[in-house]
Amino acid sequence: MTAHYLLAQMIAYNQWANKLTIQWLNQQPEKLLTQEIVSGFASLNKLLQHIMETQVYYMSILEGKEADYKEELSTKQIMTDLLQTDQHLLDWFNRQPETTAAREITL
């Protein structure tokens, strides 16, 4: 099993998990997504924002670019951005040669 194969599997799982989560969240009332909860994050909106910021950060490392993400968006916009970032990651990965999985990256 190669590192390239493992990365492909992780990217596919990430995309699947995000789609499934967002499908469920889209069925919930907006009030539930923004109400305060007792958790590591103040609301589901804040949790989604953290997931999005983390995904943008990792993508910036892979692309060798500066991480850039707008904060304090609506929950619906964050979900849309998250799905777009999933696709961006998949598209980026599919353009890479198998040797990309073995290259050094700077954190």
PDB file of C-alpha atoms in Angstrom, residues 3-86:
ATOM      1  CA  ALA A   3       1.264   6.710   0.734  1.00  0.00           C
ATOM      2  CA  HIS A   4      -0.519   8.026  -2.365  1.00  0.00           C
ATOM      3  CA  TYR A   5      -3.221   5.374  -1.987  1.00  0.00           C
ATOM      4  CA  LEU A   6      -3.638   6.140   1.732  1.00  0.00           C
ATOM      5  CA  LEU A   7      -3.948   9.866   1.038  1.00  0.00           C
ATOM      6  CA  ALA A   8      -6.549   9.168  -1.639  1.00  0.00           C
ATOM      7  CA  GLN A   9      -8.537   7.110   0.855  1.00  0.00           C
ATOM      8  CA  MET A  10      -8.295   9.817   3.539  1.00  0.00           C
ATOM      9  CA  ILE A  11      -9.418  12.524   1.113  1.00  0.00           C
ATOM     10  CA  ALA A  12     -12.355  10.391  -0.045  1.00  0.00           C
ATOM     11  CA  TYR A  13     -13.358   9.690   3.563  1.00  0.00           C
ATOM     12  CA  ASN A  14     -13.081  13.384   4.499  1.00  0.00           C
ATOM     13  CA  GLN A  15     -15.304  14.349   1.579  1.00  0.00           C
ATOM     14  CA  TRP A  16     -17.848  11.621   2.391  1.00  0.00           C
ATOM     15  CA  ALA A  17     -17.975  12.529   6.105  1.00  0.00           C
ATOM     16  CA  ASN A  18     -18.380  16.254   5.404  1.00  0.00           C
ATOM     17  CA  LYS A  19     -21.167  15.636   2.855  1.00  0.00           C
ATOM     18  CA  LEU A  20     -23.033  13.336   5.227  1.00  0.00           C
ATOM     19  CA  THR A  21     -22.709  15.784   8.126  1.00  0.00           C
ATOM     20  CA  ILE A  22     -23.815  18.743   6.018  1.00  0.00           C
ATOM     21  CA  GLN A  23     -26.798  16.818   4.635  1.00  0.00           C
ATOM     22  CA  TRP A  24     -27.949  16.188   8.203  1.00  0.00           C
ATOM     23  CA  LEU A  25     -27.251  19.763   9.316  1.00  0.00           C
ATOM     24  CA  ASN A  26     -29.203  21.145   6.353  1.00  0.00           C
ATOM     25  CA  GLN A  27     -32.296  19.396   7.716  1.00  0.00           C
ATOM     26  CA  GLN A  28     -31.987  21.181  11.069  1.00  0.00           C
ATOM     27  CA  PRO A  29     -33.449  24.596  11.908  1.00  0.00           C
ATOM     28  CA  GLU A  30     -30.983  27.501  11.739  1.00  0.00           C
ATOM     29  CA  LYS A  31     -31.636  28.230  15.408  1.00  0.00           C
ATOM     30  CA  LEU A  32     -30.158  24.834  16.366  1.00  0.00           C
ATOM     31  CA  LEU A  33     -27.013  25.566  14.378  1.00  0.00           C
ATOM     32  CA  THR A  34     -26.354  28.879  16.092  1.00  0.00           C
ATOM     33  CA  GLN A  35     -27.639  28.300  19.625  1.00  0.00           C
ATOM     34  CA  GLU A  36     -25.114  28.031  22.424  1.00  0.00           C
ATOM     35  CA  ILE A  37     -24.117  24.511  23.435  1.00  0.00           C
ATOM     36  CA  VAL A  38     -21.985  23.041  26.184  1.00  0.00           C
ATOM     37  CA  SER A  39     -19.079  21.678  24.190  1.00  0.00           C
ATOM     38  CA  GLY A  40     -15.561  22.492  23.107  1.00  0.00           C
ATOM     39  CA  PHE A  41     -17.165  25.064  20.780  1.00  0.00           C
ATOM     40  CA  ALA A  42     -19.860  27.594  21.614  1.00  0.00           C
ATOM     41  CA  SER A  43     -22.186  26.426  18.796  1.00  0.00           C
ATOM     42  CA  LEU A  44     -22.379  24.100  15.798  1.00  0.00           C
ATOM     43  CA  ASN A  45     -21.602  27.146  13.659  1.00  0.00           C
ATOM     44  CA  LYS A  46     -18.329  27.651  15.568  1.00  0.00           C
ATOM     45  CA  LEU A  47     -17.497  23.948  15.222  1.00  0.00           C
ATOM     46  CA  LEU A  48     -18.070  24.065  11.456  1.00  0.00           C
ATOM     47  CA  GLN A  49     -15.995  27.225  11.257  1.00  0.00           C
ATOM     48  CA  HIS A  50     -13.146  25.421  13.038  1.00  0.00           C
ATOM     49  CA  ILE A  51     -13.387  22.446  10.662  1.00  0.00           C
ATOM     50  CA  MET A  52     -13.328  24.825   7.693  1.00  0.00           C
ATOM     51  CA  GLU A  53     -10.368  26.827   9.017  1.00  0.00           C
ATOM     52  CA  THR A  54      -8.442  23.607   9.659  1.00  0.00           C
ATOM     53  CA  GLN A  55      -9.169  22.304   6.177  1.00  0.00           C
ATOM     54  CA  VAL A  56      -8.068  25.622   4.623  1.00  0.00           C
ATOM     55  CA  TYR A  57      -4.903  25.522   6.738  1.00  0.00           C
ATOM     56  CA  TYR A  58      -4.004  21.990   5.599  1.00  0.00           C
ATOM     57  CA  MET A  59      -4.752  22.877   1.989  1.00  0.00           C
ATOM     58  CA  SER A  60      -2.440  25.900   2.266  1.00  0.00           C
ATOM     59  CA  ILE A  61       0.361  23.625   3.494  1.00  0.00           C
ATOM     60  CA  LEU A  62      -0.137  21.232   0.576  1.00  0.00           C
ATOM     61  CA  GLU A  63      -0.227  24.060  -1.957  1.00  0.00           C
ATOM     62  CA  GLY A  64       2.572  26.042  -0.311  1.00  0.00           C
ATOM     63  CA  LYS A  65       0.353  29.123   0.007  1.00  0.00           C
ATOM     64  CA  GLU A  66      -0.780  31.384   2.823  1.00  0.00           C
ATOM     65  CA  ALA A  67      -3.974  30.227   4.566  1.00  0.00           C
ATOM     66  CA  ASP A  68      -6.813  32.658   3.848  1.00  0.00           C
ATOM     67  CA  TYR A  69     -10.319  32.219   5.205  1.00  0.00           C
ATOM     68  CA  LYS A  70     -13.058  34.690   6.033  1.00  0.00           C
ATOM     69  CA  GLU A  71     -14.352  34.359   9.572  1.00  0.00           C
ATOM     70  CA  GLU A  72     -17.846  34.789  11.005  1.00  0.00           C
ATOM     71  CA  LEU A  73     -19.891  33.556   8.065  1.00  0.00           C
ATOM     72  CA  SER A  74     -23.392  32.137   8.247  1.00  0.00           C
ATOM     73  CA  THR A  75     -23.673  28.421   8.886  1.00  0.00           C
ATOM     74  CA  LYS A  76     -25.056  27.866   5.380  1.00  0.00           C
ATOM     75  CA  GLN A  77     -22.102  29.715   3.823  1.00  0.00           C
ATOM     76  CA  ILE A  78     -19.606  27.728   5.894  1.00  0.00           C
ATOM     77  CA  MET A  79     -21.240  24.460   4.764  1.00  0.00           C
ATOM     78  CA  THR A  80     -21.089  25.589   1.128  1.00  0.00           C
ATOM     79  CA  ASP A  81     -17.438  26.625   1.522  1.00  0.00           C
ATOM     80  CA  LEU A  82     -16.585  23.329   3.204  1.00  0.00           C
ATOM     81  CA  LEU A  83     -17.987  21.279   0.321  1.00  0.00           C
ATOM     82  CA  GLN A  84     -16.145  23.496  -2.184  1.00  0.00           C
ATOM     83  CA  THR A  85     -12.900  23.061  -0.253  1.00  0.00           C
ATOM     84  CA  ASP A  86     -13.435  19.282  -0.220  1.00  0.00           C
TER      85      ASP A  86
END
